[in-house]
Amino acid sequence: MASVVGLLEERELAARERVEELREVVLDDSQRGDEAETAWHEWLIARQRVGEVLSGPRPGQAGEAGPGAGESSGSEPATNAPAEVPLPRAARWGSIVPVWRPALSMDALAPHYQRILATLTEQASGGKPVMSCQEITAVLGLEPVPESVEGVRSKMKRLADRGWADEPTPGRFTLAAGPAGGS
């Protein structure tokens, strides 16, 4: 029969080994967490930089993009912390259509999508809530040729898929309830 002290020493040794194993795991997880956070910050900075490059000079800022334009004036201290990323105010041509949500306005869409939704809004207030792609094309002032109508149709399908518009019957579109509510 083993002694009580011997049994306690065995269990103490097993517990100490388990603690050492867990400390190694925690240290490894901490290092991986730090690496993941660093990678995330790098992607955040990359997205910010690409956004700056793609937005180009904004109206009224054309003269500011010279040498030293990115330097501080010395009155504000420079920080190494990543800047807050603002939500996009207005999209550029060729951008994707975000999924509609209550906090999102039509300004988040590219200009051609804004024109289409404005057309639907105007026609709905004028008593014509549901429109075909041919009608939308005509109201937009585009030539009623197949490529123009097809372009409007693909944009309307995308708007409907993302919750900005509804397609109550195939080929006929209306403004969705959410965006129509002015949210």
mmCIF file of C-alpha atoms in Angstrom:
data_model
loop_
_atom_site.group_PDB
_atom_site.id
_atom_site.type_symbol
_atom_site.label_atom_id
_atom_site.label_comp_id
_atom_site.label_asym_id
_atom_site.label_seq_id
_atom_site.Cartn_x
_atom_site.Cartn_y
_atom_site.Cartn_z
ATOM 1 C CA MET A 1 0.000 0.000 0.000
ATOM 2 C CA ALA A 2 1.339 3.439 -0.989
ATOM 3 C CA SER A 3 1.786 6.096 1.624
ATOM 4 C CA VAL A 4 -0.547 9.077 1.793
ATOM 5 C CA VAL A 5 2.390 11.474 1.449
ATOM 6 C CA GLY A 6 3.574 9.606 -1.667
ATOM 7 C CA LEU A 7 0.117 9.835 -3.242
ATOM 8 C CA LEU A 8 -0.060 13.555 -2.457
ATOM 9 C CA GLU A 9 3.393 14.113 -4.000
ATOM 10 C CA GLU A 10 2.301 12.316 -7.198
ATOM 11 C CA ARG A 11 -0.811 14.453 -7.502
ATOM 12 C CA GLU A 12 1.142 17.636 -6.730
ATOM 13 C CA LEU A 13 3.656 16.739 -9.454
ATOM 14 C CA ALA A 14 0.840 16.075 -11.968
ATOM 15 C CA ALA A 15 -0.852 19.377 -11.078
ATOM 16 C CA ARG A 16 2.429 21.310 -11.421
ATOM 17 C CA GLU A 17 3.089 19.744 -14.846
ATOM 18 C CA ARG A 18 -0.449 20.669 -15.927
ATOM 19 C CA VAL A 19 0.087 24.274 -14.788
ATOM 20 C CA GLU A 20 3.347 24.469 -16.767
ATOM 21 C CA GLU A 21 1.618 23.084 -19.872
ATOM 22 C CA LEU A 22 -1.196 25.609 -19.539
ATOM 23 C CA ARG A 23 1.265 28.478 -19.057
ATOM 24 C CA GLU A 24 2.970 27.491 -22.316
ATOM 25 C CA VAL A 25 -0.402 27.375 -24.094
ATOM 26 C CA VAL A 26 -1.408 30.774 -22.688
ATOM 27 C CA LEU A 27 1.931 32.282 -23.721
ATOM 28 C CA ASP A 28 1.586 30.810 -27.219
ATOM 29 C CA ASP A 29 -2.029 32.030 -27.513
ATOM 30 C CA SER A 30 -0.995 35.476 -26.292
ATOM 31 C CA GLN A 31 1.717 35.664 -28.950
ATOM 32 C CA ARG A 32 -0.719 34.521 -31.646
ATOM 33 C CA GLY A 33 -3.241 37.080 -30.415
ATOM 34 C CA ASP A 34 -0.629 39.833 -30.658
ATOM 35 C CA GLU A 35 0.299 38.694 -34.175
ATOM 36 C CA ALA A 36 -3.362 38.629 -35.222
ATOM 37 C CA GLU A 37 -3.924 42.118 -33.802
ATOM 38 C CA THR A 38 -0.859 43.431 -35.637
ATOM 39 C CA ALA A 39 -2.105 41.905 -38.900
ATOM 40 C CA TRP A 40 -5.538 43.440 -38.329
ATOM 41 C CA HIS A 41 -4.015 46.906 -37.782
ATOM 42 C CA GLU A 42 -1.963 46.504 -40.970
ATOM 43 C CA TRP A 43 -5.108 45.664 -42.983
ATOM 44 C CA LEU A 44 -6.932 48.585 -41.383
ATOM 45 C CA ILE A 45 -4.151 50.964 -42.403
ATOM 46 C CA ALA A 46 -4.043 49.472 -45.907
ATOM 47 C CA ARG A 47 -7.795 49.973 -46.339
ATOM 48 C CA GLN A 48 -7.510 53.563 -45.110
ATOM 49 C CA ARG A 49 -4.682 54.295 -47.531
ATOM 50 C CA VAL A 50 -6.512 52.752 -50.481
ATOM 51 C CA GLY A 51 -9.585 54.786 -49.563
ATOM 52 C CA GLU A 52 -7.496 57.964 -49.549
ATOM 53 C CA VAL A 53 -5.941 57.143 -52.911
ATOM 54 C CA LEU A 54 -9.234 56.194 -54.560
ATOM 55 C CA SER A 55 -11.064 59.237 -53.268
ATOM 56 C CA GLY A 56 -8.478 61.569 -54.816
ATOM 57 C CA PRO A 57 -8.606 65.286 -54.141
ATOM 58 C CA ARG A 58 -12.044 66.370 -53.037
ATOM 59 C CA PRO A 59 -13.636 69.620 -54.257
ATOM 60 C CA GLY A 60 -11.967 72.549 -52.521
ATOM 61 C CA GLN A 61 -8.873 70.519 -51.681
ATOM 62 C CA ALA A 62 -7.190 70.421 -55.083
ATOM 63 C CA GLY A 63 -4.485 72.893 -54.060
ATOM 64 C CA GLU A 64 -3.631 71.038 -50.865
ATOM 65 C CA ALA A 65 -2.075 67.982 -52.490
ATOM 66 C CA GLY A 66 1.436 69.350 -52.875
ATOM 67 C CA PRO A 67 4.713 68.592 -51.138
ATOM 68 C CA GLY A 68 4.287 68.585 -47.402
ATOM 69 C CA ALA A 69 0.510 68.317 -47.637
ATOM 70 C CA GLY A 70 0.519 65.327 -45.316
ATOM 71 C CA GLU A 71 2.788 66.981 -42.740
ATOM 72 C CA SER A 72 1.332 68.447 -39.608
ATOM 73 C CA SER A 73 1.588 72.155 -38.942
ATOM 74 C CA GLY A 74 3.271 71.535 -35.619
ATOM 75 C CA SER A 75 0.326 72.798 -33.588
ATOM 76 C CA GLU A 76 -1.179 69.321 -33.300
ATOM 77 C CA PRO A 77 0.830 66.468 -31.806
ATOM 78 C CA ALA A 78 1.367 63.483 -34.070
ATOM 79 C CA THR A 79 0.070 60.148 -32.856
ATOM 80 C CA ASN A 80 0.945 56.629 -33.899
ATOM 81 C CA ALA A 81 -2.518 55.297 -33.053
ATOM 82 C CA PRO A 82 -4.633 54.224 -36.021
ATOM 83 C CA ALA A 83 -7.242 56.798 -36.952
ATOM 84 C CA GLU A 84 -10.938 56.074 -36.736
ATOM 85 C CA VAL A 85 -12.315 54.874 -40.055
ATOM 86 C CA PRO A 86 -15.410 56.919 -40.917
ATOM 87 C CA LEU A 87 -18.328 55.312 -42.698
ATOM 88 C CA PRO A 88 -18.308 56.129 -46.403
ATOM 89 C CA ARG A 89 -20.335 59.238 -47.183
ATOM 90 C CA ALA A 90 -20.654 58.880 -50.941
ATOM 91 C CA ALA A 91 -19.519 56.015 -53.064
ATOM 92 C CA ARG A 92 -17.601 56.334 -56.293
ATOM 93 C CA TRP A 93 -18.578 55.111 -59.748
ATOM 94 C CA GLY A 94 -18.248 51.375 -60.092
ATOM 95 C CA SER A 95 -18.500 50.676 -56.376
ATOM 96 C CA ILE A 96 -20.505 47.872 -54.841
ATOM 97 C CA VAL A 97 -24.028 48.267 -53.499
ATOM 98 C CA PRO A 98 -24.097 47.808 -49.717
ATOM 99 C CA VAL A 99 -26.916 45.879 -48.070
ATOM 100 C CA TRP A 100 -29.529 48.370 -46.895
ATOM 101 C CA ARG A 101 -29.789 48.967 -43.137
ATOM 102 C CA PRO A 102 -31.631 51.707 -41.212
ATOM 103 C CA ALA A 103 -28.553 53.876 -40.577
ATOM 104 C CA LEU A 104 -27.585 53.912 -44.266
ATOM 105 C CA SER A 105 -28.747 56.700 -46.571
ATOM 106 C CA MET A 106 -28.793 56.796 -50.360
ATOM 107 C CA ASP A 107 -25.536 58.763 -50.186
ATOM 108 C CA ALA A 108 -23.746 55.458 -49.562
ATOM 109 C CA LEU A 109 -24.560 54.409 -53.132
ATOM 110 C CA ALA A 110 -22.712 55.293 -56.301
ATOM 111 C CA PRO A 111 -24.218 58.260 -58.203
ATOM 112 C CA HIS A 112 -25.918 56.165 -60.907
ATOM 113 C CA TYR A 113 -27.669 54.056 -58.245
ATOM 114 C CA GLN A 114 -28.714 57.257 -56.453
ATOM 115 C CA ARG A 115 -30.265 58.547 -59.698
ATOM 116 C CA ILE A 116 -32.240 55.326 -60.147
ATOM 117 C CA LEU A 117 -33.576 55.398 -56.574
ATOM 118 C CA ALA A 118 -34.381 59.115 -56.878
ATOM 119 C CA THR A 119 -36.349 58.292 -60.031
ATOM 120 C CA LEU A 120 -38.304 55.599 -58.182
ATOM 121 C CA THR A 121 -38.960 58.019 -55.313
ATOM 122 C CA GLU A 122 -40.178 60.792 -57.646
ATOM 123 C CA GLN A 123 -42.399 58.451 -59.634
ATOM 124 C CA ALA A 124 -43.860 56.922 -56.449
ATOM 125 C CA SER A 125 -44.762 60.383 -55.144
ATOM 126 C CA GLY A 126 -46.315 61.114 -58.548
ATOM 127 C CA GLY A 127 -48.631 58.117 -58.301
ATOM 128 C CA LYS A 128 -46.560 55.534 -60.176
ATOM 129 C CA PRO A 129 -44.939 53.364 -57.484
ATOM 130 C CA VAL A 130 -44.045 50.386 -59.718
ATOM 131 C CA MET A 131 -41.931 50.855 -62.859
ATOM 132 C CA SER A 132 -40.405 48.660 -65.536
ATOM 133 C CA CYS A 133 -36.766 48.970 -66.532
ATOM 134 C CA GLN A 134 -37.795 50.536 -69.849
ATOM 135 C CA GLU A 135 -39.743 53.225 -67.990
ATOM 136 C CA ILE A 136 -36.861 53.898 -65.615
ATOM 137 C CA THR A 137 -34.474 54.137 -68.583
ATOM 138 C CA ALA A 138 -36.738 56.689 -70.292
ATOM 139 C CA VAL A 139 -37.147 58.822 -67.144
ATOM 140 C CA LEU A 140 -33.360 58.816 -66.665
ATOM 141 C CA GLY A 141 -33.027 60.269 -70.160
ATOM 142 C CA LEU A 142 -31.149 57.286 -71.576
ATOM 143 C CA GLU A 143 -31.748 55.956 -75.054
ATOM 144 C CA PRO A 144 -34.223 53.071 -74.993
ATOM 145 C CA VAL A 145 -31.755 50.647 -76.566
ATOM 146 C CA PRO A 146 -31.227 47.119 -75.219
ATOM 147 C CA GLU A 147 -27.854 47.832 -73.595
ATOM 148 C CA SER A 148 -29.230 50.811 -71.646
ATOM 149 C CA VAL A 149 -32.307 48.898 -70.511
ATOM 150 C CA GLU A 150 -30.165 45.889 -69.573
ATOM 151 C CA GLY A 151 -27.815 48.135 -67.587
ATOM 152 C CA VAL A 152 -30.753 49.552 -65.643
ATOM 153 C CA ARG A 153 -32.187 46.053 -65.182
ATOM 154 C CA SER A 154 -28.941 44.701 -63.718
ATOM 155 C CA LYS A 155 -28.684 47.688 -61.375
ATOM 156 C CA MET A 156 -32.310 47.252 -60.285
ATOM 157 C CA LYS A 157 -31.740 43.537 -59.623
ATOM 158 C CA ARG A 158 -28.692 44.418 -57.520
ATOM 159 C CA LEU A 159 -30.652 47.067 -55.593
ATOM 160 C CA ALA A 160 -33.474 44.565 -55.012
ATOM 161 C CA ASP A 161 -31.039 41.878 -53.843
ATOM 162 C CA ARG A 162 -29.509 44.320 -51.346
ATOM 163 C CA GLY A 163 -32.827 45.593 -49.923
ATOM 164 C CA TRP A 164 -32.959 49.042 -51.554
ATOM 165 C CA ALA A 165 -35.749 48.144 -54.005
ATOM 166 C CA ASP A 166 -38.447 45.484 -54.369
ATOM 167 C CA GLU A 167 -39.490 43.475 -57.410
ATOM 168 C CA PRO A 168 -43.196 42.754 -56.775
ATOM 169 C CA THR A 169 -43.584 41.184 -60.227
ATOM 170 C CA PRO A 170 -40.783 40.049 -62.532
ATOM 171 C CA GLY A 171 -39.277 43.026 -64.365
ATOM 172 C CA ARG A 172 -41.180 45.666 -62.373
ATOM 173 C CA PHE A 173 -39.548 47.488 -59.489
ATOM 174 C CA THR A 174 -40.497 49.765 -56.638
ATOM 175 C CA LEU A 175 -38.640 51.447 -53.809
ATOM 176 C CA ALA A 176 -38.342 49.128 -50.781
ATOM 177 C CA ALA A 177 -40.196 50.037 -47.595
ATOM 178 C CA GLY A 178 -36.997 50.789 -45.615
ATOM 179 C CA PRO A 179 -35.351 53.289 -47.985
ATOM 180 C CA ALA A 180 -38.771 54.765 -48.826
ATOM 181 C CA GLY A 181 -39.243 55.546 -45.145
ATOM 182 C CA GLY A 182 -36.368 58.016 -45.333
ATOM 183 C CA SER A 183 -34.096 56.094 -42.970
#
